[in-house]
Amino acid sequence: MKLVVFTLTLLTTLCASGLQTRNIVLITLDGVRWQEVFSGADKAILNNKSFVENEEATQDRFWADSPERRREKLMPFFWGTIAKEGQLYGNHRIGSTVQLTNKEWFSYPGYNEILVGYADPAINSNDKVGNKNVTVLEFLNRQKQFRDKVVAFCSWDVFDYIINEERAGFIVNSGQEKFQGLKGNEQNELMNEMMFQIPVPWGSVRFDAFTYHFAMNYLKAKRPRLFYISFDETDEYAHFGQYDQYLYSMNRLDGYIQSIWEWVQSTYTLKDRTTLIISTDHGRGDKVLDEWQSHGSAIAGAKKVWLAVIGPDTPAFGEIENRDPVYSTKIAKTIATFLNVDYKNERPVGDAIRPVFK
């Protein structure tokens, strides 16, 4: 009863305050550790030749004596813009925790938790099985005002099943899949050809650059109300033990996110009407040299994640300190609340994250 009262009170308060958000861009960066987001490159891994091919060049690019300077070098948009105009959660060293509630601590369960709003114990593998749970994306696409205004571009091909594209009824473009949704777009057609001409070492995952450009082309042409983009290279490089490439990938993703945000802010119909939410599906091990490559229920620290929010309705609190824990189950409800929709599902979903609203 208390949960119902709180939810109704929250929605009434937010609606009365006149939210400006009309559009959401949700972005996930697969397997990006909170340690690098908040402290930059890790010295112990960076100095290990087993994990870094060109140590000198990588150190020149990403090393600095202070964690503040390191994180700025690694993710300049996060720390130059979001940290000043939005909110960043998940620096566990200063009492800001973001955690998973599922017990698996790997991708499919993590994405289900983010997109659905609750952990499902039945999801315990990354197998290509259609998700029985309805995501907030599908829920909103069923609403008249969002019909055909929801879309997802994802580097990992399992997203066709996580989102359950067959049932969901909107575009989910993922993995080594051509995108045919913008007929006559020459850049799009060129990428469709190049994607199969440039070999990837990860079978089920395409390079994030293709996901980014497919997504940007669609954003500029169609301007969806709820836009989901999921990048994946960071997780692949980490599993392969390529710490230098993991860092370079994080840096590129920061640049992609910056260009998306800057284009949104330069577009009259989207400026000051769009909220950007960024998170990850799981963390990685706390034991630096032994476990940074890994995650899963046996790896301590893999449930620790992070969250960033920026938009017209989010107070500029910057890096959050000493707050109650935030859980990934809260992201789905937060998305719907920004869009003034009361999101419900077959099971109770996490509450909206109150501090991200004015």
mmCIF file of C-alpha atoms in Angstrom:
data_model
loop_
_atom_site.group_PDB
_atom_site.id
_atom_site.type_symbol
_atom_site.label_atom_id
_atom_site.label_comp_id
_atom_site.label_asym_id
_atom_site.label_seq_id
_atom_site.Cartn_x
_atom_site.Cartn_y
_atom_site.Cartn_z
ATOM 1 C CA MET A 1 0.000 0.000 0.000
ATOM 2 C CA LYS A 2 2.824 2.374 0.851
ATOM 3 C CA LEU A 3 4.410 1.664 -2.559
ATOM 4 C CA VAL A 4 1.174 2.509 -4.376
ATOM 5 C CA VAL A 5 0.696 5.728 -2.402
ATOM 6 C CA PHE A 6 4.299 6.774 -3.017
ATOM 7 C CA THR A 7 4.031 6.088 -6.755
ATOM 8 C CA LEU A 8 0.788 8.034 -7.121
ATOM 9 C CA THR A 9 2.174 10.912 -5.080
ATOM 10 C CA LEU A 10 5.350 11.014 -7.155
ATOM 11 C CA LEU A 11 3.442 11.034 -10.446
ATOM 12 C CA THR A 12 1.028 13.715 -9.218
ATOM 13 C CA THR A 13 3.903 15.899 -8.055
ATOM 14 C CA LEU A 14 5.846 15.516 -11.278
ATOM 15 C CA CYS A 15 2.854 16.143 -13.530
ATOM 16 C CA ALA A 16 1.912 19.224 -11.514
ATOM 17 C CA SER A 17 5.459 20.571 -11.835
ATOM 18 C CA GLY A 18 5.218 20.561 -15.635
ATOM 19 C CA LEU A 19 7.975 18.277 -16.899
ATOM 20 C CA GLN A 20 9.658 19.537 -20.058
ATOM 21 C CA THR A 21 10.980 16.170 -21.231
ATOM 22 C CA ARG A 22 9.214 14.923 -24.355
ATOM 23 C CA ASN A 23 11.901 12.517 -25.592
ATOM 24 C CA ILE A 24 14.298 10.034 -24.000
ATOM 25 C CA VAL A 25 17.626 8.795 -25.322
ATOM 26 C CA LEU A 26 18.706 5.734 -23.334
ATOM 27 C CA ILE A 27 22.281 4.531 -23.903
ATOM 28 C CA THR A 28 24.024 1.524 -22.355
ATOM 29 C CA LEU A 29 27.759 0.775 -22.455
ATOM 30 C CA ASP A 30 28.269 -2.942 -21.977
ATOM 31 C CA GLY A 31 30.447 -4.008 -19.057
ATOM 32 C CA VAL A 32 32.042 -0.612 -18.373
ATOM 33 C CA ARG A 33 33.442 -0.572 -14.842
ATOM 34 C CA TRP A 34 32.518 2.200 -12.430
ATOM 35 C CA GLN A 35 36.209 2.412 -11.495
ATOM 36 C CA GLU A 36 37.222 3.828 -14.887
ATOM 37 C CA VAL A 37 34.174 6.080 -15.168
ATOM 38 C CA PHE A 38 34.978 7.805 -11.869
ATOM 39 C CA SER A 39 38.779 7.427 -11.596
ATOM 40 C CA GLY A 40 40.028 6.951 -15.145
ATOM 41 C CA ALA A 41 42.681 4.457 -16.185
ATOM 42 C CA ASP A 42 43.821 1.980 -13.540
ATOM 43 C CA LYS A 43 47.591 2.170 -13.039
ATOM 44 C CA ALA A 44 48.074 -1.502 -12.159
ATOM 45 C CA ILE A 45 46.386 -2.692 -15.353
ATOM 46 C CA LEU A 46 47.841 0.070 -17.498
ATOM 47 C CA ASN A 47 51.396 -0.902 -16.477
ATOM 48 C CA ASN A 48 50.857 -4.584 -17.192
ATOM 49 C CA LYS A 49 52.185 -5.543 -20.617
ATOM 50 C CA SER A 50 49.883 -8.548 -20.709
ATOM 51 C CA PHE A 51 46.950 -6.160 -21.066
ATOM 52 C CA VAL A 52 48.432 -3.193 -22.956
ATOM 53 C CA GLU A 53 50.122 -3.544 -26.334
ATOM 54 C CA ASN A 54 51.511 -0.012 -26.662
ATOM 55 C CA GLU A 55 52.087 1.088 -23.098
ATOM 56 C CA GLU A 56 53.751 4.417 -23.886
ATOM 57 C CA ALA A 57 51.063 5.652 -26.297
ATOM 58 C CA THR A 58 48.229 4.509 -24.022
ATOM 59 C CA GLN A 59 49.756 6.217 -20.990
ATOM 60 C CA ASP A 60 50.276 9.436 -22.959
ATOM 61 C CA ARG A 61 46.618 9.363 -23.946
ATOM 62 C CA PHE A 62 44.978 8.415 -20.665
ATOM 63 C CA TRP A 63 47.320 8.689 -17.679
ATOM 64 C CA ALA A 64 47.484 11.574 -15.202
ATOM 65 C CA ASP A 65 48.458 11.750 -11.544
ATOM 66 C CA SER A 66 44.985 12.561 -10.178
ATOM 67 C CA PRO A 67 41.817 10.487 -10.682
ATOM 68 C CA GLU A 68 39.957 13.675 -11.577
ATOM 69 C CA ARG A 69 42.315 14.444 -14.437
ATOM 70 C CA ARG A 70 42.416 10.800 -15.588
ATOM 71 C CA ARG A 71 38.646 10.547 -15.851
ATOM 72 C CA GLU A 72 38.503 13.837 -17.741
ATOM 73 C CA LYS A 73 41.022 12.523 -20.260
ATOM 74 C CA LEU A 74 39.114 9.276 -20.659
ATOM 75 C CA MET A 75 35.559 10.681 -20.796
ATOM 76 C CA PRO A 76 35.685 14.446 -21.430
ATOM 77 C CA PHE A 77 31.960 14.778 -22.183
ATOM 78 C CA PHE A 78 30.940 12.984 -18.987
ATOM 79 C CA TRP A 79 33.135 15.195 -16.851
ATOM 80 C CA GLY A 80 32.969 18.399 -18.873
ATOM 81 C CA THR A 81 29.207 18.450 -19.439
ATOM 82 C CA ILE A 82 27.196 15.825 -17.529
ATOM 83 C CA ALA A 83 29.104 16.445 -14.282
ATOM 84 C CA LYS A 84 28.285 20.163 -14.584
ATOM 85 C CA GLU A 85 24.750 20.058 -15.981
ATOM 86 C CA GLY A 86 23.394 16.648 -14.895
ATOM 87 C CA GLN A 87 23.935 13.904 -12.339
ATOM 88 C CA LEU A 88 26.398 10.997 -12.043
ATOM 89 C CA TYR A 89 25.754 8.059 -9.690
ATOM 90 C CA GLY A 90 27.976 5.117 -8.837
ATOM 91 C CA ASN A 91 31.246 6.325 -7.347
ATOM 92 C CA HIS A 92 31.268 3.740 -4.600
ATOM 93 C CA ARG A 93 34.314 5.354 -2.984
ATOM 94 C CA ILE A 94 32.256 8.378 -1.938
ATOM 95 C CA GLY A 95 29.083 6.607 -0.877
ATOM 96 C CA SER A 96 27.197 6.677 -4.164
ATOM 97 C CA THR A 97 26.148 3.157 -5.066
ATOM 98 C CA VAL A 98 24.276 1.812 -8.073
ATOM 99 C CA GLN A 99 23.671 -1.929 -8.028
ATOM 100 C CA LEU A 100 21.995 -4.769 -9.851
ATOM 101 C CA THR A 101 19.335 -6.781 -8.040
ATOM 102 C CA ASN A 102 19.627 -9.881 -10.243
ATOM 103 C CA LYS A 103 21.951 -12.634 -8.995
ATOM 104 C CA GLU A 104 23.695 -13.375 -12.278
ATOM 105 C CA TRP A 105 25.680 -10.192 -13.001
ATOM 106 C CA PHE A 106 26.004 -10.639 -16.728
ATOM 107 C CA SER A 107 24.332 -9.176 -19.794
ATOM 108 C CA TYR A 108 20.876 -10.622 -20.526
ATOM 109 C CA PRO A 109 19.741 -10.484 -16.858
ATOM 110 C CA GLY A 110 21.246 -7.000 -16.532
ATOM 111 C CA TYR A 111 19.530 -5.598 -19.603
ATOM 112 C CA ASN A 112 16.243 -7.193 -18.582
ATOM 113 C CA GLU A 113 16.535 -5.442 -15.225
ATOM 114 C CA ILE A 114 17.199 -2.059 -16.840
ATOM 115 C CA LEU A 115 14.502 -2.323 -19.496
ATOM 116 C CA VAL A 116 11.775 -4.163 -17.576
ATOM 117 C CA GLY A 117 12.190 -2.793 -14.049
ATOM 118 C CA TYR A 118 12.609 -6.015 -12.116
ATOM 119 C CA ALA A 119 15.013 -8.947 -11.994
ATOM 120 C CA ASP A 120 13.718 -12.253 -13.338
ATOM 121 C CA PRO A 121 15.363 -15.378 -11.825
ATOM 122 C CA ALA A 122 14.271 -17.357 -14.880
ATOM 123 C CA ILE A 123 16.711 -15.339 -16.987
ATOM 124 C CA ASN A 124 19.996 -17.013 -16.127
ATOM 125 C CA SER A 125 21.841 -17.217 -19.451
ATOM 126 C CA ASN A 126 22.657 -15.175 -22.546
ATOM 127 C CA ASP A 127 20.829 -17.651 -24.766
ATOM 128 C CA LYS A 128 18.794 -16.348 -27.688
ATOM 129 C CA VAL A 129 15.412 -16.899 -26.091
ATOM 130 C CA GLY A 130 12.599 -14.386 -26.477
ATOM 131 C CA ASN A 131 12.063 -12.384 -23.298
ATOM 132 C CA LYS A 132 8.681 -13.171 -21.739
ATOM 133 C CA ASN A 133 8.826 -9.873 -19.855
ATOM 134 C CA VAL A 134 7.513 -6.702 -21.490
ATOM 135 C CA THR A 135 10.136 -3.930 -21.557
ATOM 136 C CA VAL A 136 9.345 -0.274 -20.948
ATOM 137 C CA LEU A 137 10.143 0.212 -24.643
ATOM 138 C CA GLU A 138 7.377 -2.165 -25.671
ATOM 139 C CA PHE A 139 5.008 -0.793 -23.029
ATOM 140 C CA LEU A 140 5.421 2.751 -24.334
ATOM 141 C CA ASN A 141 5.188 1.681 -27.964
ATOM 142 C CA ARG A 142 1.724 0.311 -27.120
ATOM 143 C CA GLN A 143 0.617 3.795 -26.024
ATOM 144 C CA LYS A 144 -1.028 5.812 -28.780
ATOM 145 C CA GLN A 145 1.245 8.847 -28.391
ATOM 146 C CA PHE A 146 4.405 6.708 -28.733
ATOM 147 C CA ARG A 147 3.266 4.248 -31.388
ATOM 148 C CA ASP A 148 6.013 3.852 -34.023
ATOM 149 C CA LYS A 149 8.147 6.401 -32.152
ATOM 150 C CA VAL A 150 10.250 3.831 -30.285
ATOM 151 C CA VAL A 151 13.383 2.266 -31.784
ATOM 152 C CA ALA A 152 16.527 0.407 -30.665
ATOM 153 C CA PHE A 153 19.975 0.114 -32.261
ATOM 154 C CA CYS A 154 22.258 -2.400 -30.545
ATOM 155 C CA SER A 155 25.709 -3.818 -31.268
ATOM 156 C CA TRP A 156 24.935 -7.242 -29.724
ATOM 157 C CA ASP A 157 22.604 -9.495 -31.691
ATOM 158 C CA VAL A 158 20.921 -10.955 -28.592
ATOM 159 C CA PHE A 159 18.917 -7.746 -28.247
ATOM 160 C CA ASP A 160 16.406 -9.057 -30.783
ATOM 161 C CA TYR A 161 15.493 -11.512 -28.006
ATOM 162 C CA ILE A 162 16.046 -9.315 -24.923
ATOM 163 C CA ILE A 163 13.568 -6.778 -26.308
ATOM 164 C CA ASN A 164 11.613 -9.519 -28.080
ATOM 165 C CA GLU A 165 11.379 -7.702 -31.390
ATOM 166 C CA GLU A 166 8.904 -10.170 -32.848
ATOM 167 C CA ARG A 167 6.342 -9.353 -30.160
ATOM 168 C CA ALA A 168 7.352 -5.762 -29.393
ATOM 169 C CA GLY A 169 6.333 -4.377 -32.781
ATOM 170 C CA PHE A 170 9.076 -1.797 -33.349
ATOM 171 C CA ILE A 171 12.517 -1.718 -34.971
ATOM 172 C CA VAL A 172 15.312 -3.486 -33.109
ATOM 173 C CA ASN A 173 18.412 -3.399 -35.297
ATOM 174 C CA SER A 174 21.194 -5.453 -33.735
ATOM 175 C CA GLY A 175 24.402 -7.344 -34.466
ATOM 176 C CA GLN A 176 25.481 -8.036 -38.034
ATOM 177 C CA GLU A 177 22.089 -6.994 -39.358
ATOM 178 C CA LYS A 178 21.584 -4.610 -42.261
ATOM 179 C CA PHE A 179 19.379 -1.632 -41.586
ATOM 180 C CA GLN A 180 16.836 -1.043 -44.333
ATOM 181 C CA GLY A 181 14.697 1.518 -42.515
ATOM 182 C CA LEU A 182 16.006 4.605 -44.348
ATOM 183 C CA LYS A 183 15.509 3.972 -48.037
ATOM 184 C CA GLY A 184 17.604 6.174 -50.278
ATOM 185 C CA ASN A 185 20.059 7.138 -47.532
ATOM 186 C CA GLU A 186 23.423 6.679 -49.271
ATOM 187 C CA GLN A 187 25.478 6.679 -46.077
ATOM 188 C CA ASN A 188 23.236 4.000 -44.620
ATOM 189 C CA GLU A 189 23.573 1.805 -47.696
ATOM 190 C CA LEU A 190 27.360 2.202 -47.644
ATOM 191 C CA MET A 191 27.473 1.087 -44.010
ATOM 192 C CA ASN A 192 25.312 -1.923 -44.820
ATOM 193 C CA GLU A 193 28.002 -3.003 -47.293
ATOM 194 C CA MET A 194 31.005 -2.138 -45.130
ATOM 195 C CA MET A 195 29.662 -3.967 -42.072
ATOM 196 C CA PHE A 196 30.186 -7.285 -43.852
ATOM 197 C CA GLN A 197 33.513 -6.276 -45.428
ATOM 198 C CA ILE A 198 35.266 -5.467 -42.144
ATOM 199 C CA PRO A 199 35.750 -8.665 -40.115
ATOM 200 C CA VAL A 200 34.876 -8.575 -36.415
ATOM 201 C CA PRO A 201 36.511 -10.917 -33.911
ATOM 202 C CA TRP A 202 33.327 -11.369 -31.889
ATOM 203 C CA GLY A 203 30.802 -13.115 -34.135
ATOM 204 C CA SER A 204 27.596 -11.901 -32.511
ATOM 205 C CA VAL A 205 28.701 -8.276 -32.081
ATOM 206 C CA ARG A 206 29.281 -5.569 -34.687
ATOM 207 C CA PHE A 207 31.634 -2.633 -34.229
ATOM 208 C CA ASP A 208 30.049 0.189 -32.255
ATOM 209 C CA ALA A 209 30.808 2.679 -35.027
ATOM 210 C CA PHE A 210 28.134 1.019 -37.182
ATOM 211 C CA THR A 211 25.601 1.135 -34.365
ATOM 212 C CA TYR A 212 26.401 4.798 -33.770
ATOM 213 C CA HIS A 213 26.059 5.877 -37.397
ATOM 214 C CA PHE A 214 22.916 3.796 -38.008
ATOM 215 C CA ALA A 215 21.431 5.399 -34.883
ATOM 216 C CA MET A 216 22.474 8.957 -35.748
ATOM 217 C CA ASN A 217 21.085 8.692 -39.273
ATOM 218 C CA TYR A 218 17.782 7.456 -37.895
ATOM 219 C CA LEU A 219 17.669 10.092 -35.159
ATOM 220 C CA LYS A 220 18.165 12.894 -37.661
ATOM 221 C CA ALA A 221 15.598 11.501 -40.105
ATOM 222 C CA LYS A 222 12.834 10.243 -37.776
ATOM 223 C CA ARG A 223 13.339 11.863 -34.334
ATOM 224 C CA PRO A 224 11.821 9.072 -32.211
ATOM 225 C CA ARG A 225 10.327 9.790 -28.788
ATOM 226 C CA LEU A 226 12.132 6.891 -27.065
ATOM 227 C CA PHE A 227 15.487 6.004 -28.561
ATOM 228 C CA TYR A 228 17.607 3.147 -27.193
ATOM 229 C CA ILE A 229 21.246 2.655 -28.212
ATOM 230 C CA SER A 230 23.364 -0.167 -26.801
ATOM 231 C CA PHE A 231 27.114 -0.304 -27.404
ATOM 232 C CA ASP A 232 29.191 -3.425 -26.735
ATOM 233 C CA GLU A 233 32.884 -3.201 -27.728
ATOM 234 C CA THR A 234 34.022 -2.370 -24.196
ATOM 235 C CA ASP A 235 32.855 -5.738 -22.872
ATOM 236 C CA GLU A 236 34.492 -7.644 -25.717
ATOM 237 C CA TYR A 237 37.859 -5.909 -25.302
ATOM 238 C CA ALA A 238 37.741 -6.502 -21.540
ATOM 239 C CA HIS A 239 37.055 -10.222 -21.957
ATOM 240 C CA PHE A 240 39.968 -10.448 -24.392
ATOM 241 C CA GLY A 241 42.224 -8.721 -21.839
ATOM 242 C CA GLN A 242 42.906 -5.750 -24.140
ATOM 243 C CA TYR A 243 42.862 -2.934 -21.583
ATOM 244 C CA ASP A 244 44.237 -0.359 -23.998
ATOM 245 C CA GLN A 245 41.445 -1.068 -26.493
ATOM 246 C CA TYR A 246 38.900 -1.048 -23.658
ATOM 247 C CA LEU A 247 40.033 2.498 -22.778
ATOM 248 C CA TYR A 248 40.086 3.671 -26.385
ATOM 249 C CA SER A 249 36.580 2.269 -26.845
ATOM 250 C CA MET A 250 35.300 4.094 -23.744
ATOM 251 C CA ASN A 251 36.811 7.288 -25.091
ATOM 252 C CA ARG A 252 35.123 6.829 -28.483
ATOM 253 C CA LEU A 253 31.781 6.106 -26.827
ATOM 254 C CA ASP A 254 32.080 9.301 -24.812
ATOM 255 C CA GLY A 255 32.581 11.115 -28.127
ATOM 256 C CA TYR A 256 29.557 9.399 -29.701
ATOM 257 C CA ILE A 257 27.395 10.401 -26.757
ATOM 258 C CA GLN A 258 28.681 13.960 -26.962
ATOM 259 C CA SER A 259 27.804 14.230 -30.654
ATOM 260 C CA ILE A 260 24.304 12.841 -30.018
ATOM 261 C CA TRP A 261 23.717 15.326 -27.201
ATOM 262 C CA GLU A 262 25.108 18.275 -29.137
ATOM 263 C CA TRP A 263 22.952 17.455 -32.155
ATOM 264 C CA VAL A 264 19.883 17.187 -29.920
ATOM 265 C CA GLN A 265 20.707 20.522 -28.322
ATOM 266 C CA SER A 266 21.157 22.155 -31.723
ATOM 267 C CA THR A 267 17.780 20.924 -32.992
ATOM 268 C CA TYR A 268 14.868 23.226 -32.162
ATOM 269 C CA THR A 269 12.232 20.524 -31.696
ATOM 270 C CA LEU A 270 14.464 18.485 -29.359
ATOM 271 C CA LYS A 271 16.463 21.105 -27.460
ATOM 272 C CA ASP A 272 15.392 21.398 -23.819
ATOM 273 C CA ARG A 273 12.842 18.627 -24.434
ATOM 274 C CA THR A 274 15.146 15.604 -24.353
ATOM 275 C CA THR A 275 16.613 13.685 -21.400
ATOM 276 C CA LEU A 276 19.677 11.481 -21.826
ATOM 277 C CA ILE A 277 20.119 8.449 -19.541
ATOM 278 C CA ILE A 278 23.303 6.339 -19.625
ATOM 279 C CA SER A 279 24.142 3.177 -17.698
ATOM 280 C CA THR A 280 25.641 -0.314 -17.973
ATOM 281 C CA ASP A 281 24.387 -3.894 -17.682
ATOM 282 C CA HIS A 282 26.981 -5.159 -15.185
ATOM 283 C CA GLY A 283 30.284 -4.323 -13.546
ATOM 284 C CA ARG A 284 33.527 -6.278 -13.439
ATOM 285 C CA GLY A 285 35.785 -7.777 -10.782
ATOM 286 C CA ASP A 286 37.257 -5.740 -7.906
ATOM 287 C CA LYS A 287 40.497 -7.751 -7.853
ATOM 288 C CA VAL A 288 42.287 -5.696 -10.447
ATOM 289 C CA LEU A 289 44.756 -7.992 -12.218
ATOM 290 C CA ASP A 290 42.880 -11.231 -11.542
ATOM 291 C CA GLU A 291 39.266 -10.253 -12.196
ATOM 292 C CA TRP A 292 38.940 -7.016 -14.173
ATOM 293 C CA GLN A 293 38.260 -9.027 -17.342
ATOM 294 C CA SER A 294 35.442 -11.005 -15.780
ATOM 295 C CA HIS A 295 31.953 -10.720 -14.355
ATOM 296 C CA GLY A 296 29.190 -13.033 -13.208
ATOM 297 C CA SER A 297 27.873 -14.235 -9.863
ATOM 298 C CA ALA A 298 31.248 -15.605 -8.750
ATOM 299 C CA ILE A 299 33.055 -12.289 -9.312
ATOM 300 C CA ALA A 300 32.934 -9.864 -6.385
ATOM 301 C CA GLY A 301 32.069 -6.357 -7.513
ATOM 302 C CA ALA A 302 30.331 -7.315 -10.750
ATOM 303 C CA LYS A 303 26.963 -6.147 -9.378
ATOM 304 C CA LYS A 304 28.290 -2.590 -8.995
ATOM 305 C CA VAL A 305 27.216 -0.352 -11.857
ATOM 306 C CA TRP A 306 26.680 3.379 -12.486
ATOM 307 C CA LEU A 307 24.208 5.867 -13.951
ATOM 308 C CA ALA A 308 24.295 9.280 -15.647
ATOM 309 C CA VAL A 309 21.330 11.578 -16.342
ATOM 310 C CA ILE A 310 21.156 14.964 -18.052
ATOM 311 C CA GLY A 311 18.146 16.878 -19.316
ATOM 312 C CA PRO A 312 15.797 19.817 -18.779
ATOM 313 C CA ASP A 313 14.101 18.318 -15.703
ATOM 314 C CA THR A 314 17.226 17.072 -13.914
ATOM 315 C CA PRO A 315 18.889 19.356 -11.342
ATOM 316 C CA ALA A 316 22.611 19.926 -11.911
ATOM 317 C CA PHE A 317 23.835 18.065 -8.808
ATOM 318 C CA GLY A 318 26.902 16.678 -10.601
ATOM 319 C CA GLU A 319 28.718 13.761 -8.982
ATOM 320 C CA ILE A 320 26.473 12.348 -6.270
ATOM 321 C CA GLU A 321 27.889 11.593 -2.806
ATOM 322 C CA ASN A 322 26.529 9.760 0.252
ATOM 323 C CA ARG A 323 23.070 8.880 -1.032
ATOM 324 C CA ASP A 324 20.824 5.877 -0.591
ATOM 325 C CA PRO A 325 21.592 3.092 -3.076
ATOM 326 C CA VAL A 326 20.116 3.282 -6.559
ATOM 327 C CA TYR A 327 19.164 0.050 -8.321
ATOM 328 C CA SER A 328 19.009 -0.671 -12.036
ATOM 329 C CA THR A 329 15.388 -1.733 -11.555
ATOM 330 C CA LYS A 330 14.536 1.971 -11.145
ATOM 331 C CA ILE A 331 15.581 3.006 -14.654
ATOM 332 C CA ALA A 332 12.481 1.758 -16.508
ATOM 333 C CA LYS A 333 10.059 3.628 -14.233
ATOM 334 C CA THR A 334 12.263 6.717 -14.403
ATOM 335 C CA ILE A 335 12.058 6.702 -18.209
ATOM 336 C CA ALA A 336 8.268 6.426 -18.173
ATOM 337 C CA THR A 337 7.927 9.084 -15.483
ATOM 338 C CA PHE A 338 9.948 11.569 -17.517
ATOM 339 C CA LEU A 339 7.434 10.920 -20.308
ATOM 340 C CA ASN A 340 4.429 11.315 -17.973
ATOM 341 C CA VAL A 341 3.341 7.693 -18.315
ATOM 342 C CA ASP A 342 2.468 5.444 -15.368
ATOM 343 C CA TYR A 343 4.534 2.359 -16.163
ATOM 344 C CA LYS A 344 3.259 -0.927 -14.726
ATOM 345 C CA ASN A 345 4.119 -4.531 -15.414
ATOM 346 C CA GLU A 346 3.103 -8.040 -14.368
ATOM 347 C CA ARG A 347 5.333 -7.723 -11.303
ATOM 348 C CA PRO A 348 6.114 -4.617 -9.236
ATOM 349 C CA VAL A 349 8.778 -2.454 -10.886
ATOM 350 C CA GLY A 350 11.365 -0.257 -9.220
ATOM 351 C CA ASP A 351 10.320 3.266 -8.259
ATOM 352 C CA ALA A 352 11.455 6.277 -10.264
ATOM 353 C CA ILE A 353 14.725 7.852 -9.111
ATOM 354 C CA ARG A 354 13.388 10.949 -7.348
ATOM 355 C CA PRO A 355 16.522 13.192 -7.274
ATOM 356 C CA VAL A 356 16.733 13.275 -11.095
ATOM 357 C CA PHE A 357 13.501 15.304 -11.162
ATOM 358 C CA LYS A 358 13.239 18.945 -10.133
#
